[in-house]
Coordinates of C-alpha atoms and ligand atoms in Angstrom, one line a residue:
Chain Y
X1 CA -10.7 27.9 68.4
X2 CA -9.6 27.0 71.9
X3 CA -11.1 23.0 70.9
X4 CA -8.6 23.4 68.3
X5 CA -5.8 24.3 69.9
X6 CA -6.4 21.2 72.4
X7 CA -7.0 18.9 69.7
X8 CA -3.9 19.8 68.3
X9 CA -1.4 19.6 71.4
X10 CA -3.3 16.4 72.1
X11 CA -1.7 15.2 69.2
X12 CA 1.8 16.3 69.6
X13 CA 1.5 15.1 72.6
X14 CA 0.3 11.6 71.2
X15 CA 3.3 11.7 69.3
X16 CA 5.7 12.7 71.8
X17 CA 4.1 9.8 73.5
X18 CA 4.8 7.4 71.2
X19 CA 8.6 8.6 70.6
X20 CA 9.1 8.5 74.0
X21 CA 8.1 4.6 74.1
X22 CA 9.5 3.4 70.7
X23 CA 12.8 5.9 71.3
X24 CA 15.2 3.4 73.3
X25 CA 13.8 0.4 71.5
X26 CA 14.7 1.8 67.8
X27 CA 18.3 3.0 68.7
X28 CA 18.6 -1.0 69.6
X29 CA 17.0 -2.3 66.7
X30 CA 18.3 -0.2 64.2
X31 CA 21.8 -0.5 65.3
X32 CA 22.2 -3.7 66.4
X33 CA 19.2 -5.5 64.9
X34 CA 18.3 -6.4 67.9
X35 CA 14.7 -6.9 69.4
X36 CA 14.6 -6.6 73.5
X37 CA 11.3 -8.3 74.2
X38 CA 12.0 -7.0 77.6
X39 CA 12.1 -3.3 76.8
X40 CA 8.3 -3.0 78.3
X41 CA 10.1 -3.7 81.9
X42 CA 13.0 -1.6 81.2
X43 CA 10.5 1.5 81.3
X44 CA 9.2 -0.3 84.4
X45 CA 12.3 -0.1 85.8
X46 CA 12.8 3.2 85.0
X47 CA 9.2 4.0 86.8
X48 CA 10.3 2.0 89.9
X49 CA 13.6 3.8 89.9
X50 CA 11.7 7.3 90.2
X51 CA 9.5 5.8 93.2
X52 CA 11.7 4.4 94.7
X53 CA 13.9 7.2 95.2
X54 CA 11.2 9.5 95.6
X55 CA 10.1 7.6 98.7
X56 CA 13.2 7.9 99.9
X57 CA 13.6 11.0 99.7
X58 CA 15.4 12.3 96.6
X59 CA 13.8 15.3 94.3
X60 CA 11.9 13.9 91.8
X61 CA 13.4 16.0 89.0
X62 CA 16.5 14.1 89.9
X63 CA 14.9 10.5 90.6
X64 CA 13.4 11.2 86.7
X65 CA 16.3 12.8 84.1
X66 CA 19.3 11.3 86.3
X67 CA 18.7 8.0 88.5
X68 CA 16.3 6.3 85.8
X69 CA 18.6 6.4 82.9
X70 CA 21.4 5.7 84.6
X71 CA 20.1 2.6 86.6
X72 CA 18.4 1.2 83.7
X73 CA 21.3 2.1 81.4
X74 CA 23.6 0.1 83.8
X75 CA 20.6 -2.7 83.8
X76 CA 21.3 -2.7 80.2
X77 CA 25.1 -3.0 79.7
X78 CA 24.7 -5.8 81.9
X79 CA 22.2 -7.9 80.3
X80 CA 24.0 -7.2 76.8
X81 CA 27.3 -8.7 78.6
X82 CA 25.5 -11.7 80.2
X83 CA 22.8 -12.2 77.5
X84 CA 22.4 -10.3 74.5
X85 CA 26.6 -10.6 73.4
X86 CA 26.2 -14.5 72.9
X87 CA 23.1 -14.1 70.6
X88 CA 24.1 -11.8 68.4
X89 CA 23.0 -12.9 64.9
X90 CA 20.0 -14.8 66.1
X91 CA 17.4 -12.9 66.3
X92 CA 14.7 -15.6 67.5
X93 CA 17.4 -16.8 70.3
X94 CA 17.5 -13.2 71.6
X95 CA 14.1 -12.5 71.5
X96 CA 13.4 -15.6 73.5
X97 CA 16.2 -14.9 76.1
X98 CA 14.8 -11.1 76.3
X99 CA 11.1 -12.4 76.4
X100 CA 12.5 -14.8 79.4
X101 CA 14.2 -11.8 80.8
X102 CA 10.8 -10.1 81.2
X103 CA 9.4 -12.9 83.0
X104 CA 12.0 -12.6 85.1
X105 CA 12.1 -8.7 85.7
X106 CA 8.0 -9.0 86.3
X107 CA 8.6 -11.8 88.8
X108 CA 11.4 -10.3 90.8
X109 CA 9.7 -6.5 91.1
X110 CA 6.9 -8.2 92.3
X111 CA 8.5 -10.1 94.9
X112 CA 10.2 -7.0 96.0
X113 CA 7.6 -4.1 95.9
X114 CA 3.9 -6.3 95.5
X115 CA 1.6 -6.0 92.7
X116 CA 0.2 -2.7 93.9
X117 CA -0.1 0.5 91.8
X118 CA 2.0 2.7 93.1
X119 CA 1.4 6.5 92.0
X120 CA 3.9 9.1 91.5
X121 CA 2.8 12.9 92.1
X122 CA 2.5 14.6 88.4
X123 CA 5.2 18.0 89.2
X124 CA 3.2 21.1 87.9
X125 CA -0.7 21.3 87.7
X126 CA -2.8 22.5 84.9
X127 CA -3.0 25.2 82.3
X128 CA -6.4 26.8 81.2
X129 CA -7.3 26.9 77.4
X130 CA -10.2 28.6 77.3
X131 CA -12.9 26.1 79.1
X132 CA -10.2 23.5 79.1
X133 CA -7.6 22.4 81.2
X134 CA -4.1 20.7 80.2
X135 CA -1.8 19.3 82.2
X136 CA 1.5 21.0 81.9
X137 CA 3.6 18.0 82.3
X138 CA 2.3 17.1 78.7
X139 CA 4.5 19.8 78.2
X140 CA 7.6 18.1 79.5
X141 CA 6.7 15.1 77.7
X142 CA 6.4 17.4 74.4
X143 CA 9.9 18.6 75.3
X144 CA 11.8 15.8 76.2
X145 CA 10.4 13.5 73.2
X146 CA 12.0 16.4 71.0
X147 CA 15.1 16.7 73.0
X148 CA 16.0 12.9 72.9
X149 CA 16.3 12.8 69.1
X150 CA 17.6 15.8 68.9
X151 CA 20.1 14.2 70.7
X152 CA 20.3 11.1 69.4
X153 CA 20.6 12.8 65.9
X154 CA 23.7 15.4 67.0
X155 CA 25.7 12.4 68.5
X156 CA 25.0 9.8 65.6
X157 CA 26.3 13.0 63.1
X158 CA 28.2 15.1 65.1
X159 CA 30.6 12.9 66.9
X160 CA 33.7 10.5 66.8
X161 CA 31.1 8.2 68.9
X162 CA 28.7 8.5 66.1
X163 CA 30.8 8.2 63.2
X164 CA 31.7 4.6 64.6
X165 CA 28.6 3.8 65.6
X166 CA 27.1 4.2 62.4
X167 CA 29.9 2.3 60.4
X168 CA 29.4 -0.2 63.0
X169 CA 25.9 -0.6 62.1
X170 CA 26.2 -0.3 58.4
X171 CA 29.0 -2.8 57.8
X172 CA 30.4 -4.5 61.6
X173 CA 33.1 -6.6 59.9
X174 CA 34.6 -3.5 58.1
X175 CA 34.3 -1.8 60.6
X176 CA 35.7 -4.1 62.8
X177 CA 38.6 -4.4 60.4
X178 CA 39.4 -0.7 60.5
X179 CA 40.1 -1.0 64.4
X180 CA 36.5 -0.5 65.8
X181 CA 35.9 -2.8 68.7
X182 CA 32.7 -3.5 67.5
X183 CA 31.4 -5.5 70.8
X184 CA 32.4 -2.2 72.7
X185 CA 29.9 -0.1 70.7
X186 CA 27.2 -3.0 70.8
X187 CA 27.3 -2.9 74.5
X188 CA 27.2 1.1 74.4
X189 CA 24.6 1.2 72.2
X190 CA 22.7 -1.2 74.2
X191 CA 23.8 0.6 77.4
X192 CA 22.0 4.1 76.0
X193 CA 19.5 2.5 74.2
X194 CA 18.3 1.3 77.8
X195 CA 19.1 4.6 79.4
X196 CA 17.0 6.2 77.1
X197 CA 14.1 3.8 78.3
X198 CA 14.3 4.1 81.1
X199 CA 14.7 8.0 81.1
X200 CA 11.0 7.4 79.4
X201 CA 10.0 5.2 81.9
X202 CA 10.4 7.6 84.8
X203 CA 9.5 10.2 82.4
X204 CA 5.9 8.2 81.9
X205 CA 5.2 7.2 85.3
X206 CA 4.0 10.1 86.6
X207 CA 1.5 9.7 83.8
X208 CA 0.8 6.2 83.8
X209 CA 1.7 5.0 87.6
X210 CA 3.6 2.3 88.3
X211 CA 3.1 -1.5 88.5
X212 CA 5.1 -4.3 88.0
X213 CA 3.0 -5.6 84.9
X214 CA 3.2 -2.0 83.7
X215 CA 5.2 -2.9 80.5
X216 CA 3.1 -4.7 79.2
X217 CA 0.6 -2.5 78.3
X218 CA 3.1 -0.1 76.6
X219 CA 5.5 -2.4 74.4
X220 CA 2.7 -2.8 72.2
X221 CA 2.4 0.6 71.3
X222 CA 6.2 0.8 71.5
X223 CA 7.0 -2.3 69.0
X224 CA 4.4 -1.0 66.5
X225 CA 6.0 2.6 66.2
X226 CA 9.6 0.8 65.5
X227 CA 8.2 -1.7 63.3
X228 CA 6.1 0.8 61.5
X229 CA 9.4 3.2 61.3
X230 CA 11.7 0.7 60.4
X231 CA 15.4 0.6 60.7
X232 CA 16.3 4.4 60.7
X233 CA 16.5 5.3 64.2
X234 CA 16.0 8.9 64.3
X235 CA 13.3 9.3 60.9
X236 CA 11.4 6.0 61.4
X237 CA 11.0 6.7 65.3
X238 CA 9.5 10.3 64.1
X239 CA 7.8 9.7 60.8
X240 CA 6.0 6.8 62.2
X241 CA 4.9 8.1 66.0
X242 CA 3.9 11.0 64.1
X243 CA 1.4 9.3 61.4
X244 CA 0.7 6.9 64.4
X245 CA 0.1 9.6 66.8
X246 CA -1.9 12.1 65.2
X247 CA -4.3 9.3 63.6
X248 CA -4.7 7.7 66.4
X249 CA -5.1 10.7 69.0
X250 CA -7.6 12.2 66.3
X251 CA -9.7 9.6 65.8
X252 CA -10.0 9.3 69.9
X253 CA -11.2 13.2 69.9
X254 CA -14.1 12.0 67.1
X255 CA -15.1 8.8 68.6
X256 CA -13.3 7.4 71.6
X257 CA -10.0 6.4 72.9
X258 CA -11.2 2.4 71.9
X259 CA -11.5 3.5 68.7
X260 CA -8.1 5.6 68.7
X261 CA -6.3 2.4 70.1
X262 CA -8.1 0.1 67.1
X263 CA -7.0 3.3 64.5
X264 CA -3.3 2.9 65.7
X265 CA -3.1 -0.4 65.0
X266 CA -5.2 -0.5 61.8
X267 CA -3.1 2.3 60.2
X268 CA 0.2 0.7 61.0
X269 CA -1.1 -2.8 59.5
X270 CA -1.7 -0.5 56.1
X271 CA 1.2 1.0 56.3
X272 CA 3.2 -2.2 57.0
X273 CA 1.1 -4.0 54.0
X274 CA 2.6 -1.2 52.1
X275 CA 5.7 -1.2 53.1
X276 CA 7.3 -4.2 54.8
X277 CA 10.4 -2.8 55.5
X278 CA 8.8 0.2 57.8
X279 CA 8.5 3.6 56.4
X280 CA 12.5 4.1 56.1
X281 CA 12.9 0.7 54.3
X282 CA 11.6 2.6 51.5
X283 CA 11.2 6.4 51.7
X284 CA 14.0 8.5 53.8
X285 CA 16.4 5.2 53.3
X286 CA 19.2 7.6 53.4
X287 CA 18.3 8.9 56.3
X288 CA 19.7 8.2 60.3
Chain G
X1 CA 67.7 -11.6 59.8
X2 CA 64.9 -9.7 61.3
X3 CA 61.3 -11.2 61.2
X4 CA 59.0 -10.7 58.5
X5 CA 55.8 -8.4 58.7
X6 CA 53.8 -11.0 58.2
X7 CA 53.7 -14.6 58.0
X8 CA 51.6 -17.5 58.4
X9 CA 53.3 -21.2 59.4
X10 CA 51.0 -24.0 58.1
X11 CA 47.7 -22.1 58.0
X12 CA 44.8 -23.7 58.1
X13 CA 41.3 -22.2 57.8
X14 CA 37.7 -22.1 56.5
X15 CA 33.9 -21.7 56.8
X16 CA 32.2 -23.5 59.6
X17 CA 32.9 -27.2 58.8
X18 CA 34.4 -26.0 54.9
X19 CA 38.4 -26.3 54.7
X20 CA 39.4 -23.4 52.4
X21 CA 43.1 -23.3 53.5
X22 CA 45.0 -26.3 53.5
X23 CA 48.3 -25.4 54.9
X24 CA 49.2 -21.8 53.8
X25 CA 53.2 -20.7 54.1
X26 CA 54.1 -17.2 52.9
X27 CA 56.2 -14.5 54.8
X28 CA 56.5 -11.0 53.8
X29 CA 59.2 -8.0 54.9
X30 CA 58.7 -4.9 55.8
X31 CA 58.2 -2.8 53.0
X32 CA 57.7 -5.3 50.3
X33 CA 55.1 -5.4 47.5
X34 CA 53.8 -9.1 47.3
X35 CA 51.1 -10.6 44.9
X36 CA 49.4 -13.7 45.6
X37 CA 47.4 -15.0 42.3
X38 CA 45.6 -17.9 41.3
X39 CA 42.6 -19.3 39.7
X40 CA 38.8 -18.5 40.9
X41 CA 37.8 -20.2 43.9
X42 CA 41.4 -21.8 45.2
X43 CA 40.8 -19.7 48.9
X44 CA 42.7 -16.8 48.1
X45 CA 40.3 -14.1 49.4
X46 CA 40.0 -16.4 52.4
X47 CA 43.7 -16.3 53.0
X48 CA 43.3 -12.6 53.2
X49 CA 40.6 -13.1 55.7
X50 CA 42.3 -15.2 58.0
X51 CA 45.0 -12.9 58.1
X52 CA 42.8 -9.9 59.0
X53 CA 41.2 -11.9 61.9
X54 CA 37.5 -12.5 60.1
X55 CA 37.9 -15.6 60.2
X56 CA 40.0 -18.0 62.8
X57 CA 42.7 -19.8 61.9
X58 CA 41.4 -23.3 62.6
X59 CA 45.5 -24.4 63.2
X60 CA 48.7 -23.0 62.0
X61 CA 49.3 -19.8 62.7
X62 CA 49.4 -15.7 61.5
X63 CA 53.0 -13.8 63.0
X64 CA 53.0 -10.4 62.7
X65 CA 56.7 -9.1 63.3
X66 CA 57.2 -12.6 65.0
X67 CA 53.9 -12.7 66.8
X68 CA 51.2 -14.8 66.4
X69 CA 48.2 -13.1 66.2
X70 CA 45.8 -15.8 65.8
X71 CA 43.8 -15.1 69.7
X72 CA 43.4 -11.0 68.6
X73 CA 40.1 -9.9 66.9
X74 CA 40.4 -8.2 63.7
X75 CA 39.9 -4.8 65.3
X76 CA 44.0 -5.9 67.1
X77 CA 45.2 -6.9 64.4
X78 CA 44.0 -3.6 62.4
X79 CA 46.0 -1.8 65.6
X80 CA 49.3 -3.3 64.9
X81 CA 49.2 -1.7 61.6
X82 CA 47.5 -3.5 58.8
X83 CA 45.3 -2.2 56.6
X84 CA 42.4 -4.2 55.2
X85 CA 40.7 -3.8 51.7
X86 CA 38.1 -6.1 50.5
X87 CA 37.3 -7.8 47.4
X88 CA 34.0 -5.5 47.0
X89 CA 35.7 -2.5 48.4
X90 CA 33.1 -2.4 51.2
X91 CA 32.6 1.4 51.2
X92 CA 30.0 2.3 54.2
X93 CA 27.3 3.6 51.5
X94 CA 25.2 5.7 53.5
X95 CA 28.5 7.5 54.3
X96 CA 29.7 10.4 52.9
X97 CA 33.3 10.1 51.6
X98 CA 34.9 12.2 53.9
X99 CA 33.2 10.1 56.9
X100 CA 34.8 6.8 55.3
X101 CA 37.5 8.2 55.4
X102 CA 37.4 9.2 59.2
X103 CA 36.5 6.4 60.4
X104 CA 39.6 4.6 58.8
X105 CA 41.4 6.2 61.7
X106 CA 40.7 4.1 64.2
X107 CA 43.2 1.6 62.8
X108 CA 45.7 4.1 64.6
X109 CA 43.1 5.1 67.0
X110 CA 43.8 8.9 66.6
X111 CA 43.9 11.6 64.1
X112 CA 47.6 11.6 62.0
X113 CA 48.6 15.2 61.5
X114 CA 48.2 15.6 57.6
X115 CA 47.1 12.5 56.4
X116 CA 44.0 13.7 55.1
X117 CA 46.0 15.6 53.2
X118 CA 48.5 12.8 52.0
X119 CA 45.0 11.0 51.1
X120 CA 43.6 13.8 49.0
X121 CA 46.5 14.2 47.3
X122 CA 47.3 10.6 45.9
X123 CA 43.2 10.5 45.4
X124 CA 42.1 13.7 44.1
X125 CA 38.7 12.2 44.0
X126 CA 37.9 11.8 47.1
X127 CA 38.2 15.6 47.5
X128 CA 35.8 16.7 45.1
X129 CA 33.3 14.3 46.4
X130 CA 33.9 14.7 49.8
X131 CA 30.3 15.1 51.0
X132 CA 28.7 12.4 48.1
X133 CA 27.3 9.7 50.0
X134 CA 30.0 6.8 48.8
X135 CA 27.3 4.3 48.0
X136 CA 26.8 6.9 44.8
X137 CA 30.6 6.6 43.9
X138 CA 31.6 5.1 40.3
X139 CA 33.5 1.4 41.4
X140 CA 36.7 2.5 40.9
X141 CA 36.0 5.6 43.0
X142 CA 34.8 3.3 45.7
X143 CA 38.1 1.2 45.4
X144 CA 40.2 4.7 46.0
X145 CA 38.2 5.3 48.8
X146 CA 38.4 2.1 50.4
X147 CA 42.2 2.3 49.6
X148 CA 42.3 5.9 51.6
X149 CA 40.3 4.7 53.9
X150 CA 42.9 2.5 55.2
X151 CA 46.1 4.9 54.4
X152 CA 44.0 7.2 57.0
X153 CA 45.2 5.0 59.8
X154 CA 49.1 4.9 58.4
X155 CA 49.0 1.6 58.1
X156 CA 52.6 -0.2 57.8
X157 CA 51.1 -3.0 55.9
X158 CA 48.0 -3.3 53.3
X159 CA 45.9 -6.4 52.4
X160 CA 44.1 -5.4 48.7
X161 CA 41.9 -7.8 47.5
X162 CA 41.4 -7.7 43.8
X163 CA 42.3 -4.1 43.3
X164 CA 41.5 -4.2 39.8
X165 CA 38.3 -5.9 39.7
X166 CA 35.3 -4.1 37.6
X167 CA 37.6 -1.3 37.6
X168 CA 38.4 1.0 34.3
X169 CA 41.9 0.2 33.1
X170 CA 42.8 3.4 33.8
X171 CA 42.2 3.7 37.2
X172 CA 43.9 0.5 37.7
X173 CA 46.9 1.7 36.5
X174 CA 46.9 4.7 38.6
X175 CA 46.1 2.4 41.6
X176 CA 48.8 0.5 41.3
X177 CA 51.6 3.8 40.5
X178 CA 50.3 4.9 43.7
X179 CA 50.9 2.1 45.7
X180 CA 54.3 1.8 44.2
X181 CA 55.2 5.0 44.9
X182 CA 53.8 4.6 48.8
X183 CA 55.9 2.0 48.8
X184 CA 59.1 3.3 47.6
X185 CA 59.0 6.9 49.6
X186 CA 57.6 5.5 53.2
X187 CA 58.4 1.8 52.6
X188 CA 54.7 1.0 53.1
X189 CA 54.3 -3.3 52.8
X190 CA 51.5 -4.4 50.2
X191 CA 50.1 -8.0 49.7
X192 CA 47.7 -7.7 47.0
X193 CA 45.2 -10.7 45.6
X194 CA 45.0 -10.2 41.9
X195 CA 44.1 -11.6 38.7
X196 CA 44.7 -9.0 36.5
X197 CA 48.0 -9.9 34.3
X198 CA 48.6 -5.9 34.2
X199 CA 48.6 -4.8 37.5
X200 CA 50.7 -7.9 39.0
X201 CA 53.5 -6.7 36.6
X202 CA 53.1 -3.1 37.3
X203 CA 53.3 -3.7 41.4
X204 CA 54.3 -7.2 42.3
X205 CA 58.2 -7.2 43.5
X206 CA 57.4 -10.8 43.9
X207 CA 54.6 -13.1 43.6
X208 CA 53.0 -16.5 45.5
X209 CA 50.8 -19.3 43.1
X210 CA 47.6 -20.6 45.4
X211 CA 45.7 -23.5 43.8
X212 CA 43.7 -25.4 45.8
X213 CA 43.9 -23.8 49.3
X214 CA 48.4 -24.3 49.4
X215 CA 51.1 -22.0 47.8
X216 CA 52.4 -24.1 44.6
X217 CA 55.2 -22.0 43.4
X218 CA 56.9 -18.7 44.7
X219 CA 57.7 -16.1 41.9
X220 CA 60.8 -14.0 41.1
X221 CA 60.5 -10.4 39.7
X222 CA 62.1 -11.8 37.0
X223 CA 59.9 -15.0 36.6
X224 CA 56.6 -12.2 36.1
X225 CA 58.2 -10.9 32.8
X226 CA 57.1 -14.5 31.4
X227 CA 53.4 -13.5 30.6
X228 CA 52.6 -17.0 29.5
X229 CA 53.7 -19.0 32.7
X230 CA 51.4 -16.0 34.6
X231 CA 48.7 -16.7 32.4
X232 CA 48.7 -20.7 32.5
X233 CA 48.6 -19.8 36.4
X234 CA 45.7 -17.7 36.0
X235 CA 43.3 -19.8 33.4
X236 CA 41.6 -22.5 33.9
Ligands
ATP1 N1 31.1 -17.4 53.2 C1 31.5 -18.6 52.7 N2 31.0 -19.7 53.3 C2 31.3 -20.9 52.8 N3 32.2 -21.1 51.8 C3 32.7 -20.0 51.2 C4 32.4 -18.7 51.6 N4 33.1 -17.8 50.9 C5 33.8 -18.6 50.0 N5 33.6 -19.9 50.2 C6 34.2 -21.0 49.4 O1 35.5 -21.1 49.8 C7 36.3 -21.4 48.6 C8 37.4 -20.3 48.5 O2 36.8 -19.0 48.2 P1 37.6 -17.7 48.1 O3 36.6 -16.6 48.1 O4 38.6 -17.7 49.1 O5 38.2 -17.8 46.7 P2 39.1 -16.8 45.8 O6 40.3 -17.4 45.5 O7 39.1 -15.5 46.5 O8 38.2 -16.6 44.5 P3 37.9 -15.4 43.6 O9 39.0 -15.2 42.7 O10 36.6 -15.8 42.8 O11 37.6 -14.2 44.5 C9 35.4 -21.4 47.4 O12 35.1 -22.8 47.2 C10 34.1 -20.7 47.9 O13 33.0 -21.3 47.3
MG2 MG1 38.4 -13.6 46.2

């Protein structure tokens, strides 16, 4: 029973996992079809943000939910201003220019901080489950994966901010011609889309430490829960971390976290076989 | 003599390295009704764009009131007042109507006291399907919505391109009472692109003949009760 139980929050948690890396990535892609090569070092910088401001002092709870988002989020406006704006519409131009980008970002964090892990302290400690132990900050992860498209989803439907947005993304030159400054909302999108990594970035680093070649071993998993979700922001980011996460985190419990990594990537290949498009190309196409 | 609405002085424009527009001259006052007509092909729907702003006016210029607009985006030129409705109708489909409708208000940039209203009433339709995604909407019910759509920003002038086109017969006709009756109680300016023989008589107050990217001939109310001289404009 209590196996159960752990088995099963394992798995949200693999999900919330997954949404937390793909999030900030799919509200870019999906609006602005877009792909940031360098999104990998935005959640770096988000992680650095969060030690960095730790060491110097500021409460951690702080360094993660307000500094990360909103130094990364400022990263981001700027790149789309200097970079992304003069690509739009050329996907393989961008995705060299962000690909160069993360070069760049790997090369200058290094030179400023060294190539050292640096560890940030996990807030809370454990919780028993019978004979097992959980870290509670799974919890938090749980919690804010759910709150960010939550989010996400009540300003995309709820809002003047959303309304736009959306016509933006479903038709730019109407939209444009019905007085919406479309490169306003590109660079706001961009902006939150960023903020949103990098709140996952600081949000992760307690988990995963930080390094300056950090990113890459998460865009994988992050590009493969867009691409599997397709352009939908809010259903593709969920269906697809949660098909991901589940098979993947299951098939860890029954034979090891190799195998769980090689079950991820095998189910999304299937799934993209089936459907090209990601899961909202064809199912929940309606959907935000 | 105060200056027209809208105007354009030797326009030239086009795709890329494609001429469309050879040299466009057409003014129109506020509060007019103006078609423009022609043959397949002869650059009128790019006319409209380069008015709009989606495409640049590679010399010659757009005015607006005596302005030239040619440096503003389309989003400052929808700010000045014009209203924009493509051939197509270009309804946001995963919208629901009432959203469409919304977001024609950023031409104004902020919520008109009643229009919603005004909207509803000349386009019942859009009332009773308020919450179908528009995507799912009948052609001619995506033409009154993209029509709305625009009148949600109180537009002084509006750009129709093919109103008529796929569109039942009646429909059309209660397209074009409605614009003509817009235009005779708040004086609202129409330039319309059409083809259809019907609703040019039943709007037009005058009329403008583009072949081949220029304005040939400028018509008279009077000159669109000869159906035959329309028609040799309109066939090949
Ligand atoms: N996106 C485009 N790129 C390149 N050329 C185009 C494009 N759109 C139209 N053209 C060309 O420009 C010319 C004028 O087209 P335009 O659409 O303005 O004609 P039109 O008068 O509106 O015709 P119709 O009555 O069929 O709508 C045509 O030769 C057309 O093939
Ligand atoms: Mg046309």
């Amino acid at each position: 029973m209590d196996y159960a139980i752990v088995v099963a929050l394992e798995m949200v948690r693999a999900v919330a996992w997954l949404v937390l890396l793909a999030a900030g990535l799919a509200i870019i892609f999906g609006m602005m079809r877009v792909i940031n090569f360098a999104h990998g070092e935005f959640l770096m910088l988000g992680g650095y943000t969060v030690v960095v401001s730790t060491g110097a002092g500021v409460n951690e709870w702080v360094a993660i939910l307000l500094l990360a988002p909103l130094v990364v989020g400022l990263f981001g406006v700027v790149v789309e201003r200097l970079v992304i704006r003069q690509l739009y519409g050329r996907m393989l131009d961008s995705l060299l220019a962000t690909w160069g980008l993360s070069m760049l970002m790997i090369g200058g964090v290094t030179l400023i901080f060294g190539n050292t892990v640096q560890g940030v302290a996990t807030p809370f400690g454990g919780v028993r489950i019978g004979t097992y132990q959980m870290p509670i900050y799974n919890f938090v992860l749980i919690f804010f994966a759910a709150a960010i498209l939550l989010a996400v989803w009540a300003v995309l439907k709820f809002t003047r901010a959303g309304l736009i947005a959306r016509a933006t993304m479903q038709n730019p030159n109407m939209a444009e011609t019905l007085g919406i400054r479309t490169t306003l909302v590109y660079m706001a999108t961009f902006g939150i889309g960023s903020a949103v990594t990098g709140l996952a970035g600081g949000l992760l680093a307690p988990v995963t430490g930080v390094v300056p070649a950090m990113g890459a071993s998460l865009v994988g998993q992050s590009f493969i829960t867009v691409i599997t979700g397709g352009a939908a922001v809010i259903t593709g980011t969920l269906s697809s971390a949660t098909i991901l996460g589940t098979i993947s985190q299951g098939t860890t419990f029954w034979a090891g976290p190799v195998y769980g990594d090689a079950a991820l990537l095998v189910v999304a290949l299937i799934l993209l076989r089936i459907l090209p498009q990601g899961i909202t190309g064809r199912i929940f196409k309606r959907a935000l | 003599m105060p200056e027209p609405l809208l105007q354009t002085v030797a326009l030239h424009g086009g795709y890329g390295g494609k001429p469309v527009l050879q040299g466009v001259d057409i003014a129109v006052n506020e509060g007019e009704i103006v078609a423009i007509i022609g043959r397949n092909g002869v650059g009128k729907s790019t006319l409209m764009k380069t008015l709009i702003g989606l495409l640049p006016s590679q010399s010659g210029s757009v005015r607006v009131r005596g302005q030239p607009v040619d440096g503003l985006s389309a989003h400052r030129r929808a700010r000045l007042g014009i209203g924009y409705v493509p051939q197509g109708r270009d309804v946001f489909p995963r919208m629901t109507v009432l959203e469409n409708l919304l977001v024609g208000q950023s031409i104004s940039g902020r919520t008109l006291e009643g229009k919603l209203a005004e909207v509803h009433h000349h386009f019942p339709i859009l009332r009773e399907r308020a919450g179908q995604r528009a995507g799912t909407l009948s052609g001619g019910q995506q033409q009154q919505l993209a029509i709305g759509r625009v009148l949600m920003g109180g537009p002084s002038l509006v750009l129709l391109d093919e109103p008529s086109e796929g569109i039942q017969p009646n429909i059309v006709q209660s397209i074009a009472r409605i614009m003509v009756d817009l235009n005779a109680k708040s004086g609202l300016g129409v330039v319309f692109v059409e083809q259809n023989i019907d609703m040019i008589r039943a709007m037009a107050q005058r009329c403008y003949v583009m072949d081949k990217g220029r304005i040939t001939a400028a018509l008279t109310r009077a000159d669109l009760d000869d159906q035959d001289r329309i028609r040799s404009y309109l066939s090949v």
